[in-house]
PDB file of C-alpha atoms in Angstrom:
ATOM      1  CA  UNK A   1      64.643 115.159  91.563  1.00 35.00           C
ATOM      2  CA  UNK A   2      62.215 112.445  90.538  1.00 36.00           C
ATOM      3  CA  UNK A   3      62.727 109.580  92.972  1.00 37.00           C
ATOM      4  CA  UNK A   4      62.194 106.654  90.646  1.00 37.00           C
ATOM      5  CA  UNK A   5      63.961 107.880  87.503  1.00 38.00           C
ATOM      6  CA  UNK A   6      67.619 108.489  88.397  1.00 41.00           C
ATOM      7  CA  UNK A   7      70.350 106.123  87.207  1.00 36.00           C
ATOM      8  CA  UNK A   8      71.300 105.272  90.772  1.00 39.00           C
ATOM      9  CA  UNK A   9      67.764 104.141  91.471  1.00 39.00           C
ATOM     10  CA  UNK A  10      67.788 101.960  88.376  1.00 39.00           C
ATOM     11  CA  UNK A  11      71.152 100.587  89.407  1.00 39.00           C
ATOM     12  CA  UNK A  12      69.827  99.777  92.853  1.00 39.00           C
ATOM     13  CA  UNK A  13      66.768  98.094  91.374  1.00 36.00           C
ATOM     14  CA  UNK A  14      68.849  96.067  88.925  1.00 40.00           C
ATOM     15  CA  UNK A  15      71.495  95.146  91.484  1.00 37.00           C
ATOM     16  CA  UNK A  16      69.605  94.919  94.741  1.00 34.00           C
ATOM     17  CA  UNK A  17      69.378  91.157  94.612  1.00 34.00           C
ATOM     18  CA  UNK A  18      73.110  91.030  93.927  1.00 37.00           C
ATOM     19  CA  UNK A  19      73.802  93.169  96.999  1.00 37.00           C
ATOM     20  CA  UNK A  20      72.855  90.249  99.228  1.00 40.00           C
ATOM     21  CA  UNK A  21      71.308  92.287 102.056  1.00 41.00           C
ATOM     22  CA  UNK A  22      72.068  91.043 105.539  1.00 41.00           C
ATOM     23  CA  UNK A  23      74.810  88.748 104.258  1.00 40.00           C
ATOM     24  CA  UNK A  24      77.681  90.828 105.604  1.00 40.00           C
ATOM     25  CA  UNK A  25      79.379  90.363 108.936  1.00 39.00           C
ATOM     26  CA  UNK A  26      77.116  93.081 110.322  1.00 42.00           C
ATOM     27  CA  UNK A  27      73.953  91.391 109.157  1.00 42.00           C
ATOM     28  CA  UNK A  28      70.739  91.338 111.087  1.00 42.00           C
ATOM     29  CA  UNK A  29      69.243  88.500 113.126  1.00 37.00           C
ATOM     30  CA  UNK A  30      67.266  86.967 110.272  1.00 40.00           C
ATOM     31  CA  UNK A  31      69.641  84.050 109.807  1.00 39.00           C
ATOM     32  CA  UNK A  32      69.810  83.317 113.528  1.00 35.00           C
ATOM     33  CA  UNK A  33      66.042  83.175 113.886  1.00 41.00           C
ATOM     34  CA  UNK A  34      65.573  81.041 110.799  1.00 39.00           C
ATOM     35  CA  UNK A  35      62.850  83.294 109.400  1.00 43.00           C
ATOM     36  CA  UNK A  36      62.107  83.013 105.658  1.00 45.00           C
ATOM     37  CA  UNK A  37      63.617  85.793 103.591  1.00 58.00           C
ATOM     38  CA  UNK A  38      61.738  87.661 100.873  1.00 81.00           C
ATOM     39  CA  UNK A  39      63.854  89.137  98.094  1.00 86.00           C
ATOM     40  CA  UNK A  40      60.918  91.313  97.039  1.00 90.00           C
ATOM     41  CA  UNK A  41      60.663  92.837 100.524  1.00 93.00           C
ATOM     42  CA  UNK A  42      64.420  93.403 100.746  1.00 93.00           C
ATOM     43  CA  UNK A  43      64.414  95.003  97.301  1.00 93.00           C
ATOM     44  CA  UNK A  44      61.559  97.311  98.333  1.00 95.00           C
ATOM     45  CA  UNK A  45      63.499  98.393 101.418  1.00 96.00           C
ATOM     46  CA  UNK A  46      66.686  99.079  99.447  1.00 95.00           C
ATOM     47  CA  UNK A  47      64.702 101.005  96.827  1.00 95.00           C
ATOM     48  CA  UNK A  48      63.036 103.048  99.557  1.00 96.00           C
ATOM     49  CA  UNK A  49      66.431 104.154 100.887  1.00 96.00           C
ATOM     50  CA  UNK A  50      67.601 105.074  97.381  1.00 94.00           C
ATOM     51  CA  UNK A  51      64.387 107.003  96.755  1.00 95.00           C
ATOM     52  CA  UNK A  52      64.794 108.996  99.962  1.00 95.00           C
ATOM     53  CA  UNK A  53      68.435 109.746  99.151  1.00 93.00           C
ATOM     54  CA  UNK A  54      67.470 110.923  95.671  1.00 93.00           C
ATOM     55  CA  UNK A  55      64.919 113.232  97.259  1.00 94.00           C
ATOM     56  CA  UNK A  56      67.808 114.821  99.149  1.00 92.00           C
ATOM     57  CA  UNK A  57      67.245 113.298 102.588  1.00 94.00           C
ATOM     58  CA  UNK A  58      70.657 113.179 104.357  1.00 93.00           C
ATOM     59  CA  UNK A  59      71.858 109.998 106.018  1.00 92.00           C
ATOM     60  CA  UNK A  60      71.477 111.593 109.428  1.00 90.00           C
ATOM     61  CA  UNK A  61      67.709 111.886 108.882  1.00 93.00           C
ATOM     62  CA  UNK A  62      67.160 108.402 107.488  1.00 93.00           C
ATOM     63  CA  UNK A  63      65.609 106.652 110.455  1.00 94.00           C
ATOM     64  CA  UNK A  64      64.419 103.052 110.350  1.00 96.00           C
ATOM     65  CA  UNK A  65      60.894 104.324 110.945  1.00 95.00           C
ATOM     66  CA  UNK A  66      61.050 106.649 107.936  1.00 96.00           C
ATOM     67  CA  UNK A  67      62.541 103.943 105.723  1.00 96.00           C
ATOM     68  CA  UNK A  68      59.889 101.444 106.809  1.00 96.00           C
ATOM     69  CA  UNK A  69      57.106 103.922 106.095  1.00 96.00           C
ATOM     70  CA  UNK A  70      58.488 104.653 102.625  1.00 96.00           C
ATOM     71  CA  UNK A  71      58.923 100.942 101.837  1.00 95.00           C
ATOM     72  CA  UNK A  72      55.466 100.085 103.150  1.00 95.00           C
ATOM     73  CA  UNK A  73      56.754  97.618 105.733  1.00 95.00           C
ATOM     74  CA  UNK A  74      57.024  97.469 109.493  1.00 95.00           C
ATOM     75  CA  UNK A  75      60.189  98.366 111.381  1.00 95.00           C
ATOM     76  CA  UNK A  76      60.435  94.779 112.606  1.00 95.00           C
ATOM     77  CA  UNK A  77      60.660  93.634 108.978  1.00 95.00           C
ATOM     78  CA  UNK A  78      63.807  95.726 108.533  1.00 96.00           C
ATOM     79  CA  UNK A  79      65.344  94.641 111.830  1.00 94.00           C
ATOM     80  CA  UNK A  80      64.816  90.991 110.896  1.00 93.00           C
ATOM     81  CA  UNK A  81      67.123  91.552 107.927  1.00 94.00           C
ATOM     82  CA  UNK A  82      69.568  94.197 109.188  1.00 94.00           C
ATOM     83  CA  UNK A  83      70.645  94.799 112.761  1.00 89.00           C
ATOM     84  CA  UNK A  84      70.645  98.561 112.220  1.00 90.00           C
ATOM     85  CA  UNK A  85      70.548 101.278 109.615  1.00 91.00           C
ATOM     86  CA  UNK A  86      74.339 101.254 109.198  1.00 92.00           C
ATOM     87  CA  UNK A  87      74.231  97.653 107.931  1.00 94.00           C
ATOM     88  CA  UNK A  88      71.318  98.575 105.676  1.00 95.00           C
ATOM     89  CA  UNK A  89      73.168 101.602 104.272  1.00 95.00           C
ATOM     90  CA  UNK A  90      76.186  99.435 103.461  1.00 94.00           C
ATOM     91  CA  UNK A  91      74.015  97.071 101.422  1.00 93.00           C
ATOM     92  CA  UNK A  92      72.352 100.015  99.680  1.00 93.00           C
ATOM     93  CA  UNK A  93      75.763 101.381  98.644  1.00 92.00           C
ATOM     94  CA  UNK A  94      76.855  97.938  97.483  1.00 90.00           C
ATOM     95  CA  UNK A  95      73.686  97.689  95.378  1.00 89.00           C
ATOM     96  CA  UNK A  96      74.636 100.894  93.555  1.00 88.00           C
ATOM     97  CA  UNK A  97      78.215  99.828  92.838  1.00 88.00           C
ATOM     98  CA  UNK A  98      79.222  97.621  89.903  1.00 86.00           C
ATOM     99  CA  UNK A  99      79.201  93.957  90.898  1.00 86.00           C
ATOM    100  CA  UNK A 100      82.599  92.246  90.956  1.00 88.00           C
ATOM    101  CA  UNK A 101      82.584  89.412  88.396  1.00 89.00           C
ATOM    102  CA  UNK A 102      84.354  86.109  89.065  1.00 93.00           C
ATOM    103  CA  UNK A 103      88.068  86.186  88.335  1.00 94.00           C
ATOM    104  CA  UNK A 104      88.998  84.515  85.030  1.00 95.00           C
ATOM    105  CA  UNK A 105      91.497  82.241  86.791  1.00 91.00           C
ATOM    106  CA  UNK A 106      93.480  81.770  83.576  1.00 92.00           C
ATOM    107  CA  UNK A 107      96.663  83.379  84.916  1.00 95.00           C
ATOM    108  CA  UNK A 108      97.956  85.657  87.664  1.00 97.00           C
ATOM    109  CA  UNK A 109      98.184  88.481  85.119  1.00 97.00           C
ATOM    110  CA  UNK A 110      94.591  88.018  83.917  1.00 97.00           C
ATOM    111  CA  UNK A 111      93.260  87.982  87.480  1.00 97.00           C
ATOM    112  CA  UNK A 112      95.181  91.151  88.369  1.00 97.00           C
ATOM    113  CA  UNK A 113      93.901  92.872  85.228  1.00 97.00           C
ATOM    114  CA  UNK A 114      90.309  91.922  86.136  1.00 97.00           C
ATOM    115  CA  UNK A 115      90.658  93.383  89.638  1.00 96.00           C
ATOM    116  CA  UNK A 116      92.295  96.619  88.486  1.00 96.00           C
ATOM    117  CA  UNK A 117      89.627  96.962  85.782  1.00 95.00           C
ATOM    118  CA  UNK A 118      86.887  96.644  88.408  1.00 94.00           C
ATOM    119  CA  UNK A 119      88.621  99.370  90.385  1.00 92.00           C
ATOM    120  CA  UNK A 120      88.414 101.540  87.271  1.00 92.00           C
ATOM    121  CA  UNK A 121      84.708 100.813  86.846  1.00 91.00           C
ATOM    122  CA  UNK A 122      83.902 101.519  90.503  1.00 89.00           C
ATOM    123  CA  UNK A 123      85.816 104.793  90.318  1.00 87.00           C
ATOM    124  CA  UNK A 124      83.961 105.865  87.191  1.00 87.00           C
ATOM    125  CA  UNK A 125      80.623 104.866  88.742  1.00 86.00           C
ATOM    126  CA  UNK A 126      81.289 107.066  91.769  1.00 83.00           C
ATOM    127  CA  UNK A 127      82.283 109.902  89.457  1.00 79.00           C
ATOM    128  CA  UNK A 128      79.301 109.589  87.102  1.00 79.00           C
ATOM    129  CA  UNK A 129      76.644 109.034  89.789  1.00 85.00           C
ATOM    130  CA  UNK A 130      75.981 112.210  91.750  1.00 86.00           C
ATOM    131  CA  UNK A 131      73.987 110.171  94.272  1.00 90.00           C
ATOM    132  CA  UNK A 132      76.741 107.619  94.842  1.00 89.00           C
ATOM    133  CA  UNK A 133      79.337 110.380  95.146  1.00 86.00           C
ATOM    134  CA  UNK A 134      77.151 112.220  97.663  1.00 89.00           C
ATOM    135  CA  UNK A 135      76.531 109.090  99.741  1.00 91.00           C
ATOM    136  CA  UNK A 136      80.243 108.311  99.944  1.00 89.00           C
ATOM    137  CA  UNK A 137      80.973 111.877 100.990  1.00 89.00           C
ATOM    138  CA  UNK A 138      78.391 111.600 103.786  1.00 91.00           C
ATOM    139  CA  UNK A 139      79.582 108.147 104.866  1.00 91.00           C
ATOM    140  CA  UNK A 140      83.002 109.502 105.751  1.00 86.00           C
ATOM    141  CA  UNK A 141      81.368 111.627 108.453  1.00 90.00           C
ATOM    142  CA  UNK A 142      80.098 108.472 110.163  1.00 91.00           C
ATOM    143  CA  UNK A 143      83.108 106.394 111.321  1.00 92.00           C
ATOM    144  CA  UNK A 144      81.014 103.352 112.256  1.00 91.00           C
ATOM    145  CA  UNK A 145      79.333 103.309 108.850  1.00 93.00           C
ATOM    146  CA  UNK A 146      82.589 103.868 106.985  1.00 93.00           C
ATOM    147  CA  UNK A 147      84.349 101.123 108.966  1.00 94.00           C
ATOM    148  CA  UNK A 148      81.495  98.723 108.284  1.00 93.00           C
ATOM    149  CA  UNK A 149      81.642  99.429 104.547  1.00 93.00           C
ATOM    150  CA  UNK A 150      85.410  99.001 104.583  1.00 93.00           C
ATOM    151  CA  UNK A 151      85.120  95.689 106.445  1.00 94.00           C
ATOM    152  CA  UNK A 152      82.399  94.202 104.229  1.00 90.00           C
ATOM    153  CA  UNK A 153      83.449  95.571 100.824  1.00 90.00           C
ATOM    154  CA  UNK A 154      87.032  96.839 100.717  1.00 91.00           C
ATOM    155  CA  UNK A 155      88.742  94.201 102.867  1.00 94.00           C
ATOM    156  CA  UNK A 156      87.361  91.187 100.917  1.00 93.00           C
ATOM    157  CA  UNK A 157      88.579  92.725  97.664  1.00 93.00           C
ATOM    158  CA  UNK A 158      92.032  93.284  99.085  1.00 94.00           C
ATOM    159  CA  UNK A 159      92.100  89.724 100.429  1.00 96.00           C
ATOM    160  CA  UNK A 160      91.179  88.427  96.986  1.00 95.00           C
ATOM    161  CA  UNK A 161      94.066  90.374  95.459  1.00 96.00           C
ATOM    162  CA  UNK A 162      96.403  89.071  98.173  1.00 97.00           C
ATOM    163  CA  UNK A 163      95.495  85.511  97.200  1.00 97.00           C
ATOM    164  CA  UNK A 164      96.381  86.202  93.574  1.00 97.00           C
ATOM    165  CA  UNK A 165      99.668  87.856  94.551  1.00 97.00           C
ATOM    166  CA  UNK A 166     100.599  84.868  96.718  1.00 97.00           C
ATOM    167  CA  UNK A 167      99.942  82.609  93.736  1.00 97.00           C
ATOM    168  CA  UNK A 168     102.262  84.778  91.682  1.00 97.00           C
ATOM    169  CA  UNK A 169     104.985  84.551  94.319  1.00 97.00           C
ATOM    170  CA  UNK A 170     104.572  80.782  94.654  1.00 96.00           C
ATOM    171  CA  UNK A 171     104.794  80.309  90.877  1.00 94.00           C
ATOM    172  CA  UNK A 172     107.896  82.478  90.609  1.00 94.00           C
ATOM    173  CA  UNK A 173     106.137  85.190  88.563  1.00 94.00           C
ATOM    174  CA  UNK A 174     106.559  87.795  91.337  1.00 97.00           C
ATOM    175  CA  UNK A 175     109.576  88.424  93.542  1.00 96.00           C
ATOM    176  CA  UNK A 176     109.221  87.299  97.141  1.00 95.00           C
ATOM    177  CA  UNK A 177     111.499  89.991  98.597  1.00 95.00           C
ATOM    178  CA  UNK A 178     109.066  92.894  98.111  1.00 95.00           C
ATOM    179  CA  UNK A 179     107.018  94.115 101.088  1.00 96.00           C
ATOM    180  CA  UNK A 180     103.684  92.370 100.602  1.00 96.00           C
ATOM    181  CA  UNK A 181     101.461  95.345 101.462  1.00 93.00           C
ATOM    182  CA  UNK A 182     103.503  97.551  99.141  1.00 95.00           C
ATOM    183  CA  UNK A 183     103.128  94.974  96.394  1.00 96.00           C
ATOM    184  CA  UNK A 184      99.345  95.268  96.427  1.00 95.00           C
ATOM    185  CA  UNK A 185      99.539  99.065  96.507  1.00 95.00           C
ATOM    186  CA  UNK A 186     101.735  99.052  93.399  1.00 96.00           C
ATOM    187  CA  UNK A 187      98.905  97.499  91.395  1.00 96.00           C
ATOM    188  CA  UNK A 188      95.938  99.468  92.747  1.00 95.00           C
ATOM    189  CA  UNK A 189      97.668 102.808  93.368  1.00 94.00           C
ATOM    190  CA  UNK A 190      97.925 104.023  89.756  1.00 93.00           C
ATOM    191  CA  UNK A 191      94.225 103.365  89.084  1.00 92.00           C
ATOM    192  CA  UNK A 192      93.201 105.080  92.320  1.00 89.00           C
ATOM    193  CA  UNK A 193      95.214 108.129  91.285  1.00 89.00           C
ATOM    194  CA  UNK A 194      93.503 108.209  87.899  1.00 87.00           C
ATOM    195  CA  UNK A 195      89.971 107.737  89.206  1.00 85.00           C
ATOM    196  CA  UNK A 196      90.107 109.674  92.480  1.00 79.00           C
ATOM    197  CA  UNK A 197      92.871 112.260  92.337  1.00 77.00           C
ATOM    198  CA  UNK A 198      92.423 113.208  88.678  1.00 76.00           C
ATOM    199  CA  UNK A 199      88.711 114.006  88.402  1.00 67.00           C
ATOM    200  CA  UNK A 200      89.236 115.763  85.090  1.00 69.00           C
ATOM    201  CA  UNK A 201      90.678 112.709  83.400  1.00 71.00           C
ATOM    202  CA  UNK A 202      89.039 109.417  82.541  1.00 75.00           C
ATOM    203  CA  UNK A 203      91.078 106.195  82.642  1.00 83.00           C
ATOM    204  CA  UNK A 204      90.334 104.621  79.299  1.00 87.00           C
ATOM    205  CA  UNK A 205      89.580 101.012  78.478  1.00 90.00           C
ATOM    206  CA  UNK A 206      92.854  99.103  78.402  1.00 92.00           C
ATOM    207  CA  UNK A 207      94.511 101.114  81.156  1.00 94.00           C
ATOM    208  CA  UNK A 208      94.185  98.193  83.591  1.00 96.00           C
ATOM    209  CA  UNK A 209      96.230  95.996  81.261  1.00 97.00           C
ATOM    210  CA  UNK A 210      98.918  98.646  80.877  1.00 97.00           C
ATOM    211  CA  UNK A 211      99.175  99.199  84.639  1.00 97.00           C
ATOM    212  CA  UNK A 212      99.403  95.490  85.444  1.00 97.00           C
ATOM    213  CA  UNK A 213     101.952  94.803  82.709  1.00 97.00           C
ATOM    214  CA  UNK A 214     104.146  97.723  83.796  1.00 97.00           C
ATOM    215  CA  UNK A 215     104.107  96.658  87.445  1.00 97.00           C
ATOM    216  CA  UNK A 216     104.677  93.002  86.648  1.00 97.00           C
ATOM    217  CA  UNK A 217     107.692  93.941  84.590  1.00 96.00           C
ATOM    218  CA  UNK A 218     109.184  95.615  87.631  1.00 95.00           C
ATOM    219  CA  UNK A 219     108.353  92.923  90.204  1.00 96.00           C
ATOM    220  CA  UNK A 220     109.379  89.838  88.250  1.00 94.00           C
ATOM    221  CA  UNK A 221     112.357  87.912  89.657  1.00 92.00           C
ATOM    222  CA  UNK A 222     115.646  88.698  87.895  1.00 87.00           C
ATOM    223  CA  UNK A 223     116.664  86.225  85.215  1.00 78.00           C
TER     224      UNK A 223
END
């Protein structure tokens, strides 16, 4: 597989700056030391990891030394930006995923639709990108890496949805007597089923609106 031609590589190149390397809770010591950051260097490091993955190198063999050699930088350059390869891998995965846009903020419904739609796009990206699918499959064999990804990517998205749901409860658009964790699952569950558990089917454009409207109809306070 040509290392610089795959769609995942292009995605990483286009989105590397949006991945905000070393900005997660597991970021490296760069911020503490006050060293200047170079987006070009960070992008080269992220691209080097993607290139190695596209060449078929498994995560277990991606050492900091090998990544540094491929990127043309020193190991210290990587450690100034990431405290270890797990934190680097998380940012690489985030660079290959679609970037979450700002919520429209026009209504609780519109914000929920935007979040469920992004879930659809992320699911389709994992399905269409063999590299992204392979990386996620490997990540689940590394509990520390999987937990770090969950903490830096999944948890913030769930917290953002929780904020919208609380707005809906406060405004009287959503019943307050429903278990709060279950409430969030009711919105994301149907799209997860369609993108993860039904690999043969493709959730079409507009399915996020239909899911949100159906759930909202069931969780509105009685009139």
